[in-house]
Short mmCIF file of C-alpha atoms in Angstrom, two decimals:
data_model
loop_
_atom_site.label_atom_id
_atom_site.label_comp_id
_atom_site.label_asym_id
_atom_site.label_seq_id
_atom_site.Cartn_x
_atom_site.Cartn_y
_atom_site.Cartn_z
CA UNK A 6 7.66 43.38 1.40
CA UNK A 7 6.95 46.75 2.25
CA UNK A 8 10.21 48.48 0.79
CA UNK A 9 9.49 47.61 -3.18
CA UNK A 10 12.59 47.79 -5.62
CA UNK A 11 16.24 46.28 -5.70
CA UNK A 12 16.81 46.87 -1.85
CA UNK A 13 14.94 43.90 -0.83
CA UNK A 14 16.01 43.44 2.39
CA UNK A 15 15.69 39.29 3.99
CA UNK A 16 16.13 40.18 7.62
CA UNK A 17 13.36 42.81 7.58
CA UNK A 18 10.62 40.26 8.66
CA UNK A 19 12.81 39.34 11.99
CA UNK A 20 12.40 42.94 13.01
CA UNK A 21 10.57 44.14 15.96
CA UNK A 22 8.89 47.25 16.75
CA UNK A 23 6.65 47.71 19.58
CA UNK A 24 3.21 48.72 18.99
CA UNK A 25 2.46 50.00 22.77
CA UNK A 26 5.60 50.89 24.17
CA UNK A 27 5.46 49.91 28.00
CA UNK A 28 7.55 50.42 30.81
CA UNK A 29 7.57 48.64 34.19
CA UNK A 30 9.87 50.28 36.69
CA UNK A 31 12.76 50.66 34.08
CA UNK A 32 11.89 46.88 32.35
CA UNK A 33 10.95 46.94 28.87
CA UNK A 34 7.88 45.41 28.42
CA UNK A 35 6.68 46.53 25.44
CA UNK A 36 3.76 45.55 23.54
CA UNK A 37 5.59 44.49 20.18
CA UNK A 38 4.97 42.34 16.77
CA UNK A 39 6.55 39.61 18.27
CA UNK A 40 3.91 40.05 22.13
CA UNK A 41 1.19 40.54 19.06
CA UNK A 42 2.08 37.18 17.42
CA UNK A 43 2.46 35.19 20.94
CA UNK A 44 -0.78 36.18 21.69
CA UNK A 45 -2.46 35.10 18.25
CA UNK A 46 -0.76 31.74 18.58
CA UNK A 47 -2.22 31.44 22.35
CA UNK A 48 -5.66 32.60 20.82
CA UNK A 49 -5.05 30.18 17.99
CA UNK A 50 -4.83 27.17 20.29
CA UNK A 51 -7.84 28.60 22.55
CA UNK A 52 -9.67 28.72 19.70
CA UNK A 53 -8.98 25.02 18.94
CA UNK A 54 -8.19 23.34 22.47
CA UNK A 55 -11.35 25.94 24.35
CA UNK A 56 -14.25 26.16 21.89
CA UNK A 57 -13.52 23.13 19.62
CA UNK A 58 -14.01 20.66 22.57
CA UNK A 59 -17.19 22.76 23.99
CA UNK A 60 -19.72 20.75 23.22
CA UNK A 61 -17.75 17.28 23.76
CA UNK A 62 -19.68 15.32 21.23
CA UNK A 63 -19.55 11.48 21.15
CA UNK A 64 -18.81 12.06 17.56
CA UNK A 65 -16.49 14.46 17.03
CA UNK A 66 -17.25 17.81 14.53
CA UNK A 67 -14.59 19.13 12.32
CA UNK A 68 -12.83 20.79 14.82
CA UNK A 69 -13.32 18.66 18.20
CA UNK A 70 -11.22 15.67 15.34
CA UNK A 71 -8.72 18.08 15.37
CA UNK A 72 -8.50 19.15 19.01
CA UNK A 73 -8.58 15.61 19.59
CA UNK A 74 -6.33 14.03 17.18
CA UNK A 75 -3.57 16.95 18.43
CA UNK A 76 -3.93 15.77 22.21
CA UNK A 77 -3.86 12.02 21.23
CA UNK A 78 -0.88 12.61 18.80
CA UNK A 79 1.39 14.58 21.97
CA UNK A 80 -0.09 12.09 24.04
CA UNK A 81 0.91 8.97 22.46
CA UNK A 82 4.48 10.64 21.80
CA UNK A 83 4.91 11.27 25.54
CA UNK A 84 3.77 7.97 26.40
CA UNK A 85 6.60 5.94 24.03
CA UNK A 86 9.15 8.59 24.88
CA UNK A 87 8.94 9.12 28.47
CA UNK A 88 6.76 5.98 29.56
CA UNK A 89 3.40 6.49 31.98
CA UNK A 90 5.32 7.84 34.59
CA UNK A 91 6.12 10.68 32.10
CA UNK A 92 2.18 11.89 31.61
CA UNK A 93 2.82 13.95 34.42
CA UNK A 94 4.36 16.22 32.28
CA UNK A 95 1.74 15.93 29.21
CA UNK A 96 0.52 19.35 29.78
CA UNK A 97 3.40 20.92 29.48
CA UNK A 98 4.72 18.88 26.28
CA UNK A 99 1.59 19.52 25.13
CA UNK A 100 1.42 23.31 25.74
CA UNK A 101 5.13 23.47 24.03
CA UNK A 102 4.66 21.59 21.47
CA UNK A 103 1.41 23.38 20.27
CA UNK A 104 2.97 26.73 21.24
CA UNK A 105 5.98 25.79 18.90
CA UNK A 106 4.07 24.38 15.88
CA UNK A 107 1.57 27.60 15.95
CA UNK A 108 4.31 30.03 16.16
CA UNK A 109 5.91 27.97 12.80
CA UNK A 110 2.36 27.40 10.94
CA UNK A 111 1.37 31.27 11.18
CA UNK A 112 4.87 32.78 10.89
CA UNK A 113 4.96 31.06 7.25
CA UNK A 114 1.68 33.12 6.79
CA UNK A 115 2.66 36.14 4.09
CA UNK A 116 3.07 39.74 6.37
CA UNK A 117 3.05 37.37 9.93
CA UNK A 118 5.70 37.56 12.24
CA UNK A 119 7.36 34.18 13.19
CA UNK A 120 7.81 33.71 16.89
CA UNK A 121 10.31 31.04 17.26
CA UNK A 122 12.27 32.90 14.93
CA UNK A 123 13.35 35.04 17.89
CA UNK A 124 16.91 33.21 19.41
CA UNK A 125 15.38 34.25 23.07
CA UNK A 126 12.11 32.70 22.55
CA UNK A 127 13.57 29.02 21.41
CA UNK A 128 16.36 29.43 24.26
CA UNK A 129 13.91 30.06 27.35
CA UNK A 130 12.21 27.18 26.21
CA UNK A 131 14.96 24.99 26.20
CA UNK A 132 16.54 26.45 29.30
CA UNK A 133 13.43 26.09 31.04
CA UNK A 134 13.07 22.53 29.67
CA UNK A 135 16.65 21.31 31.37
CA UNK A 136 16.14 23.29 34.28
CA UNK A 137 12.54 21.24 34.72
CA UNK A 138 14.98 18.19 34.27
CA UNK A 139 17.42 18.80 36.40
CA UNK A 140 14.73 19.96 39.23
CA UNK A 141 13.04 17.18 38.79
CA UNK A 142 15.73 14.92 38.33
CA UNK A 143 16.71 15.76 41.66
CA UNK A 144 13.69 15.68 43.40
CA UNK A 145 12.63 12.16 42.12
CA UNK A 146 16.24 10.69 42.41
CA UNK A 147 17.96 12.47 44.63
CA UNK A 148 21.82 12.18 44.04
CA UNK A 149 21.24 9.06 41.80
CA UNK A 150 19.83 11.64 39.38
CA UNK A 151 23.92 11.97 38.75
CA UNK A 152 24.17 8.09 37.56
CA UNK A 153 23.01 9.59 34.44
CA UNK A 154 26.32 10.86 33.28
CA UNK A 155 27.68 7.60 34.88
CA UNK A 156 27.19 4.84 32.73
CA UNK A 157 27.24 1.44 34.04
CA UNK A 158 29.68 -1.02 32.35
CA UNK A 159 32.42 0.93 31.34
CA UNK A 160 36.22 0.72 32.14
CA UNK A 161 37.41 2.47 35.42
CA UNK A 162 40.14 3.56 33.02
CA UNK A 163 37.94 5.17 30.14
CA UNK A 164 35.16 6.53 33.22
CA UNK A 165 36.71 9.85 33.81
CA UNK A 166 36.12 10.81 29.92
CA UNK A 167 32.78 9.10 29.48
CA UNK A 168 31.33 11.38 32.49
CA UNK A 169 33.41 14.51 30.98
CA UNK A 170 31.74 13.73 27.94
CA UNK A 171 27.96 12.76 29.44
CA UNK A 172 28.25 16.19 30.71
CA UNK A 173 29.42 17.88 28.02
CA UNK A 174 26.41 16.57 26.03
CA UNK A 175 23.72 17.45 28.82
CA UNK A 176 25.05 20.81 28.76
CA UNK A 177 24.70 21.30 25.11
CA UNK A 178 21.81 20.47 25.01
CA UNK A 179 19.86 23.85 25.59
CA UNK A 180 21.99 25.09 23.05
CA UNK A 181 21.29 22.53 20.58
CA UNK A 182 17.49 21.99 21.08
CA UNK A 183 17.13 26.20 20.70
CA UNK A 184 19.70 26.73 17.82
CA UNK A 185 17.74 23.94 15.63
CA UNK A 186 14.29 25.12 16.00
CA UNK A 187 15.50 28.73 15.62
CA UNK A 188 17.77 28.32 12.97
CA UNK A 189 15.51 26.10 10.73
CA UNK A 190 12.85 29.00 10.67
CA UNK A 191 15.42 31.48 10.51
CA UNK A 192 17.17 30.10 7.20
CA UNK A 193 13.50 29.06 6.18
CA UNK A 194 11.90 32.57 5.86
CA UNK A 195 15.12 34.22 4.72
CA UNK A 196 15.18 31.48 1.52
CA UNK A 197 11.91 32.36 1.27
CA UNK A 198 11.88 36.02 1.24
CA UNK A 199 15.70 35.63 -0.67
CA UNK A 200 13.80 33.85 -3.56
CA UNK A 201 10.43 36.41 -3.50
CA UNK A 202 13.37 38.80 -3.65
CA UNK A 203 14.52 37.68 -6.97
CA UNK A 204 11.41 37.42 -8.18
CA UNK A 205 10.89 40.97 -8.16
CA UNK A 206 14.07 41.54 -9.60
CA UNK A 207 13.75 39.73 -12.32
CA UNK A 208 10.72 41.44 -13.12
CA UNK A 209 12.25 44.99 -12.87
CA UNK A 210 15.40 44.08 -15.25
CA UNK A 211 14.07 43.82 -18.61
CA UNK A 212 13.98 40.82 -20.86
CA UNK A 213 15.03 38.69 -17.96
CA UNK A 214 11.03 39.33 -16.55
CA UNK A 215 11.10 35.93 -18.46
CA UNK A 216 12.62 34.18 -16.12
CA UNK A 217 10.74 35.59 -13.07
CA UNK A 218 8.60 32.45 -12.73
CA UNK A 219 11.33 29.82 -11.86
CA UNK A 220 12.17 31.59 -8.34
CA UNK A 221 8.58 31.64 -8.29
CA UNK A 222 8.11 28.34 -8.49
CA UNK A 223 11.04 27.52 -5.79
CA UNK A 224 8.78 29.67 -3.49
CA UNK A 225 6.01 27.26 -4.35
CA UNK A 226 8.47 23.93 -3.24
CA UNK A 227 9.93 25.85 -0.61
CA UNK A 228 6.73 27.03 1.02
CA UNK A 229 5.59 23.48 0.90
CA UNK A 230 9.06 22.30 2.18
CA UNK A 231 8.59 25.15 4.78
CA UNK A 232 5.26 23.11 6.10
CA UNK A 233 6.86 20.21 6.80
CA UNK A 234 9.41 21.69 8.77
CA UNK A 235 7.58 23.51 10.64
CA UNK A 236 5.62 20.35 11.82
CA UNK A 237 8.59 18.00 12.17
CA UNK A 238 10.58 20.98 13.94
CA UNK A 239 7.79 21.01 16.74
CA UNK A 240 7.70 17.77 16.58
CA UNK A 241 11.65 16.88 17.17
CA UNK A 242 11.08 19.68 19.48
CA UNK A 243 8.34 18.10 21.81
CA UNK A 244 10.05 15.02 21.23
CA UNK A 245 13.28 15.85 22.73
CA UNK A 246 11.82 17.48 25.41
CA UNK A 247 10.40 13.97 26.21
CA UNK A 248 13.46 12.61 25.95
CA UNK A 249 15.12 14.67 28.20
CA UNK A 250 12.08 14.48 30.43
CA UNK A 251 12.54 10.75 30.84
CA UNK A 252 16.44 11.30 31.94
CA UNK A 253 14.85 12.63 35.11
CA UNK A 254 12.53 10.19 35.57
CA UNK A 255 14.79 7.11 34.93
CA UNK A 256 18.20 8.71 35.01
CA UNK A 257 19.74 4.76 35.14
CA UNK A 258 20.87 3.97 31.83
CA UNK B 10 29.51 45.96 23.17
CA UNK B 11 28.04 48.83 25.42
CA UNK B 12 28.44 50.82 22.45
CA UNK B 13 26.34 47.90 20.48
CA UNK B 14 23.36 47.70 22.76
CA UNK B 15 23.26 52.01 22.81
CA UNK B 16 23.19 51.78 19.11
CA UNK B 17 20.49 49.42 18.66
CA UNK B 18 17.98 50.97 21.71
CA UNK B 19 19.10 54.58 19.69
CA UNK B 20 17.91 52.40 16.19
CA UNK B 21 14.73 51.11 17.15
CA UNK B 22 13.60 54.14 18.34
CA UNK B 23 14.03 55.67 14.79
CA UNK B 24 10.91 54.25 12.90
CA UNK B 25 11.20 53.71 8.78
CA UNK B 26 15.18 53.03 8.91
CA UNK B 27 15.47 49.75 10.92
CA UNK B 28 17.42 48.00 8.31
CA UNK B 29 20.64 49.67 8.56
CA UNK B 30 21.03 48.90 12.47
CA UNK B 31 24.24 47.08 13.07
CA UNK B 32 22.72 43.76 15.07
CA UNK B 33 20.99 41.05 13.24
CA UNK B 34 17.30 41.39 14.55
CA UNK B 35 17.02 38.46 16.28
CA UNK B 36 20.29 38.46 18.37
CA UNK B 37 19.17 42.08 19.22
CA UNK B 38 18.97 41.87 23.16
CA UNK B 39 17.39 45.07 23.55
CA UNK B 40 14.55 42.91 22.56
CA UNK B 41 14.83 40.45 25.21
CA UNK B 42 13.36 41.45 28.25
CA UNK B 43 9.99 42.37 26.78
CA UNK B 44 10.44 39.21 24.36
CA UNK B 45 10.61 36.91 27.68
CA UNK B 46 7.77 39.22 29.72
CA UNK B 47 5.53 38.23 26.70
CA UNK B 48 6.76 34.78 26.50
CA UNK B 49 6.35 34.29 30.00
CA UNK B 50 2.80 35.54 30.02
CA UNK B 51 1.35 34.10 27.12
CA UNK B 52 3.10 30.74 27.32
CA UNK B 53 1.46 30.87 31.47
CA UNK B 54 -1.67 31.40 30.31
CA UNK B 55 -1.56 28.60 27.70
CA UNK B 56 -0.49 25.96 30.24
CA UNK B 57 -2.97 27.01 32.59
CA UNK B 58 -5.64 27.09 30.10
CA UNK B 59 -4.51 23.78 28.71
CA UNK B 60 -3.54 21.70 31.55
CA UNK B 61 -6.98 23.21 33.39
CA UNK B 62 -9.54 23.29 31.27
CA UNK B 63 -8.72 21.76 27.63
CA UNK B 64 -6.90 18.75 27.97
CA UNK B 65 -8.73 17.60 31.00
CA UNK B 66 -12.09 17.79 29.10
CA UNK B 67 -10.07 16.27 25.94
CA UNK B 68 -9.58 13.47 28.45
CA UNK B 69 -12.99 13.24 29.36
CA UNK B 70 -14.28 13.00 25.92
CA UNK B 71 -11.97 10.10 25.22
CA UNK B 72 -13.02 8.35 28.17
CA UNK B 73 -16.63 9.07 27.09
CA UNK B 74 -16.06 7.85 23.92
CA UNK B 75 -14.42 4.58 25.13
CA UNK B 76 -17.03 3.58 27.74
CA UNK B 77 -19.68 4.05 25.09
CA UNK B 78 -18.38 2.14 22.65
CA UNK B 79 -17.54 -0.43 25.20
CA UNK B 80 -20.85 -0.68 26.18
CA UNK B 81 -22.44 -0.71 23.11
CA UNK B 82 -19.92 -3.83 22.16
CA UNK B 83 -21.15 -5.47 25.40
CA UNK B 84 -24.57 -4.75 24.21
CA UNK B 85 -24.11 -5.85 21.03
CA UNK B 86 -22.47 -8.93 22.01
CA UNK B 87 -25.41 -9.76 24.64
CA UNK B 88 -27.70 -9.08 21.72
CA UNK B 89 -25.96 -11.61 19.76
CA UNK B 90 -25.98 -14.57 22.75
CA UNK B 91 -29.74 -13.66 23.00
CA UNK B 92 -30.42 -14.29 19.12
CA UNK B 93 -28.24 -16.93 18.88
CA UNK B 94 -29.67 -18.63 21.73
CA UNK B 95 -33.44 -17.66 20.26
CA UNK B 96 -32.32 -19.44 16.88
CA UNK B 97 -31.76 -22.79 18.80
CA UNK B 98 -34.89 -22.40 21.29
CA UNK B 99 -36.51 -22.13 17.87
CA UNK B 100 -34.38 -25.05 16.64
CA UNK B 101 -35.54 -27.53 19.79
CA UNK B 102 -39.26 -25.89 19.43
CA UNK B 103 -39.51 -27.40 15.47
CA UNK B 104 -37.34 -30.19 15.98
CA UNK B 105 -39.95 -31.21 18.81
CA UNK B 106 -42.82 -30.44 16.72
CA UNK B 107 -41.56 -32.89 14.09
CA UNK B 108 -41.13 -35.80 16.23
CA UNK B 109 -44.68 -35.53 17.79
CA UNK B 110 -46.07 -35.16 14.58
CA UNK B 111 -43.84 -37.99 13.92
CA UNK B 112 -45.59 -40.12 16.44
CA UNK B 113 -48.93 -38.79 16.54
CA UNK B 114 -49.20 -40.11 12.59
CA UNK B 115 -47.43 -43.28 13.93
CA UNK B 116 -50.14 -43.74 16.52
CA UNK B 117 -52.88 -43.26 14.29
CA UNK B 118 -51.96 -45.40 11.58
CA UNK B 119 -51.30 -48.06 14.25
CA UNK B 120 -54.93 -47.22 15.68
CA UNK B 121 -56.81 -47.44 11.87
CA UNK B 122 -54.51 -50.98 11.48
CA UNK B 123 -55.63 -52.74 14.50
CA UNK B 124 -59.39 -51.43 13.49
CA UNK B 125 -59.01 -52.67 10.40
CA UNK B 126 -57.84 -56.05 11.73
CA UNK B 127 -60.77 -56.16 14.46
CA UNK B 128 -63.07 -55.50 11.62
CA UNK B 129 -61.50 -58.13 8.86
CA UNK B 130 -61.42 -60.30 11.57
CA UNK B 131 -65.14 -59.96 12.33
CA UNK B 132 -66.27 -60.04 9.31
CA UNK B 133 -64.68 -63.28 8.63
CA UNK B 134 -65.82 -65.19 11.74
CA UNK B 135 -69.54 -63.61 10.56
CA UNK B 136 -68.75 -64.70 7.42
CA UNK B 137 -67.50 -68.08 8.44
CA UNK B 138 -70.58 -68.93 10.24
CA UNK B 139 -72.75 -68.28 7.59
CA UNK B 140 -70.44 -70.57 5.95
CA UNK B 141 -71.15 -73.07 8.37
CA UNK B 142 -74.85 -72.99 8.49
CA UNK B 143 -74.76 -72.88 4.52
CA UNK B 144 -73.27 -76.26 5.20
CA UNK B 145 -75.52 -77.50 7.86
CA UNK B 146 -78.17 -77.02 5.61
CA UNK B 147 -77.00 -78.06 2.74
CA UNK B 148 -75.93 -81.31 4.67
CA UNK B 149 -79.78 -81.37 6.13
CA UNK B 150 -81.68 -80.51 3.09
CA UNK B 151 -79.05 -83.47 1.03
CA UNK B 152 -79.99 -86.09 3.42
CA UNK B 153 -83.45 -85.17 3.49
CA UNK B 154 -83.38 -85.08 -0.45
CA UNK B 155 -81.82 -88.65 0.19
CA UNK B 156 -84.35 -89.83 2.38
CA UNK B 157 -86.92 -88.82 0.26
CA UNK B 158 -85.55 -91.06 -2.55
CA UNK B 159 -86.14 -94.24 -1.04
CA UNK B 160 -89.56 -93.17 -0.36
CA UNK B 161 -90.12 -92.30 -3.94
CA UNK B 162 -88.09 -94.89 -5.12
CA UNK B 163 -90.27 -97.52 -2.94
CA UNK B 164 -93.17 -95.97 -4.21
CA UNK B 165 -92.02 -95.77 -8.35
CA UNK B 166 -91.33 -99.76 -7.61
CA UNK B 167 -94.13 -100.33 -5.94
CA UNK B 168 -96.52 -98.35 -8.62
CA UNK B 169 -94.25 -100.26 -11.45
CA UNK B 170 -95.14 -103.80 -9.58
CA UNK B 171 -98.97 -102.92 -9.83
CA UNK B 172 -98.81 -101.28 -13.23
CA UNK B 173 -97.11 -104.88 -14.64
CA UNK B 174 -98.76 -107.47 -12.31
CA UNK B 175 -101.95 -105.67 -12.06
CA UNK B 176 -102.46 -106.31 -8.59
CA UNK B 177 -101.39 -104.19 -5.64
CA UNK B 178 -97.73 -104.85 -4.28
CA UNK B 179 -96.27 -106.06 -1.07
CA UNK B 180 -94.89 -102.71 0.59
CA UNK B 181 -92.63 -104.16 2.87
CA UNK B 182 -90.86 -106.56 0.55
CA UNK B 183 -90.64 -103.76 -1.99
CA UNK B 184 -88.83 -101.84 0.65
CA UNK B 185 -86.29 -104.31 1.03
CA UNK B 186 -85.94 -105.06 -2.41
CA UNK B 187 -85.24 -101.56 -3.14
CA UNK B 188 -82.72 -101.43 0.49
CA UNK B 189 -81.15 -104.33 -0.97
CA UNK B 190 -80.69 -102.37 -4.10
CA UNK B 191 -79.50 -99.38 -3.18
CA UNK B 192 -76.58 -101.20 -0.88
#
């Protein structure tokens, strides 16, 4: 966006560059784009969680309905997932699910920076995710927390390769649940930015300006396309998490 | 890969270039540790904010919401036993009414009957008697009327007897002449 001409470069929106540069003995801790945009999206959800529910009304305003139909939406998604004993963890869900589906809405914003577009940001989530399973996994079942890569009903003969695979498949799984969120916003904004790239092309090369709208309108699709994703992606996201969740609290299968 | 990570801390730190560093931006771990720091600190502060203060009160509006319209259904539905239960009060209060009225116009047309009866009958044994003492008189006055004829028909003989003989006649044997007539 900023560098105008043929050299349109996709990955340029990824970039960070720190706006206060900070160092705490020897860490970087910079004040970047990306600190910037995390702290919009925890403003964001301040804004809506904080001063939309302030005056608790009977009947809701604009944005209490919201506030409310967000917390009823995670709720009823932890409760089918995980069960009751799984609203324990509702806050949390909650917090990541929000967190996630902020960072997608206002990255798609024109000139934002998209926060789970960051490989780091999607992978502490989901390391910190199994690691809360596997804590508290432990602590609730003890060593029966390990029937989960046992299941019951199988062949003593086949058993050493079902529990080879079970863990195979829990230890993916950080790797999965961050690569998918990541990579769908990744490949999002560079299609997007790809296609506004051709756009501008098209208009520098002539007779071909002609042609400029139809990327155009692919932007249009994709941006709406782009929407949906970044709801269901914080969605599949919070929903896994539940998932997982509920392995520690009923680790039988 | 030491080599790498110099490269990219030596390319961020040139401003207006960053596109021709060699890592793709967001695999760039020189990024990382203030990344996380941020993440850390911002993601804290939401779950503490949320699982404190928002959702809590979220909760509590909910709840609100659900007792009140409970309550109002209970209201509603008390509201409803009450009316319904005024409708057949009403019901019993009319249905009541009627069947006095009922009654009280039976009772009075049985009252003006028997009056009328007492009366009718009255008036007939009044007018019966009168009847009766029409009769006695009429029987009275007829046999007086009767009496009277012999008299004057003892008396036309007699008057007859003198008128054609001249010569006044013997009462008595008039009398019985005109007795033995008249049986």
């Amino acid at each position: 966006m900023s560098e105008a001409g043929p050299a349109i470069d996709p990955i340029h929106q990824f970039h960070i560059h720190p706006i206060a540069p900070l160092n705490i003995f020897g860490v970087d801790a910079s004040f970047t784009n990306a600190s910037l945009f995390m702290l919009i999206v925890f403003l964001a959800i301040a804004f809506l969680m904080v001063l939309g529910t302030s005056g608790s009304h009977i009947v809701p305003n604009r944005l209490q309905a919201a506030a409310e139909m967000a917390y009823e939406f995670v709720a009823s998604t932890v409760r089918q997932t995980a069960g009751e004993a799984g609203m324990k963890f509702f806050p949390f869900v909650f917090s990541v699910f929000m967190f996630v589906f902020f960072s997608n809405f206002i990255g798609l914003i024109p000139y934002t920076f998209t926060v789970t577009s960051q490989i780091i940001v999607t992978f502490a989530f989901a390391c910190f995710i199994i690691g809360l399973v596997i804590a508290y996994g432990f602590y609730k079942n003890g060593m029966h927390f390990l029937n989960l890569f046992v299941p019951s009903g199988v062949s003593p003969v086949l058993l050493p390769f079902i529990v080879l695979i079970e863990i195979i498949s829990f230890a993916s799984r950080p790797i999965s649940l961050s690569v998918r969120l990541f990579a769908n916003m990744l490949a999002g904004h560079i299609t997007l930015k790809v296609f506004g790239g051709f756009v501008a092309m098209l208009l520098g090369a002539g007779v071909y300006a002609l042609l400029a709208p139809l990327p155009l309108i692919g932007i249009v699709l994709l941006t709406a396309f782009e929407l949906l994703v970044a709801f269901l992606q914080a969605y599949v996201f919070a929903i896994l998490t539940c998932v997982y969740l509920n392995d520690a609290i009923h680790p039988g299968h | 890969m030491a080599h790498d990570v110099e490269g990219h801390s030596a390319g961020t730190e040139v401003p207006g270039n960053p596109a021709q560093e060699g890592a793709f931006p967001p695999f760039d771990p020189a990024n990382f540790t203030s990344e996380l720091i941020w993440l850390v600190l911002t993601f804290g502060a939401l779950y503490l904010l949320m699982s404190k203060l928002a959702l809590p009160r979220v909760a509590a509006i909910l709840a609100a919401r659900k007792d009140r319209i409970d309550s109002d259904l209970a209201t509603a539905a008390k509201a409803q036993d009450e009316a319904a239960a005024a409708a057949a009060a009403h019901e019993k209060t009319l249905a009541d009414a009627r069947a006095k009225a009922q009654s009280v116009g039976q009772a009075a047309q049985a009252e003006l009957n028997a009056q009328a009866d007492t009366r009718r009958h009255a008036l007939e044994a009044d007018l019966n008697a009168k009847l009766a003492t029409a009769e006695a008189q009429i029987a009275a006055t007829k046999t007086a009327a009767l009496s009277n004829v012999d008299a004057i028909a003892t008396e036309a003989a007699q008057a007859i007897l003198q008128h054609i003989t001249g010569q006044p006649a013997d009462a008595a044997a008039v009398a019985a002449a005109v007795a033995a007539q008249k049986a």
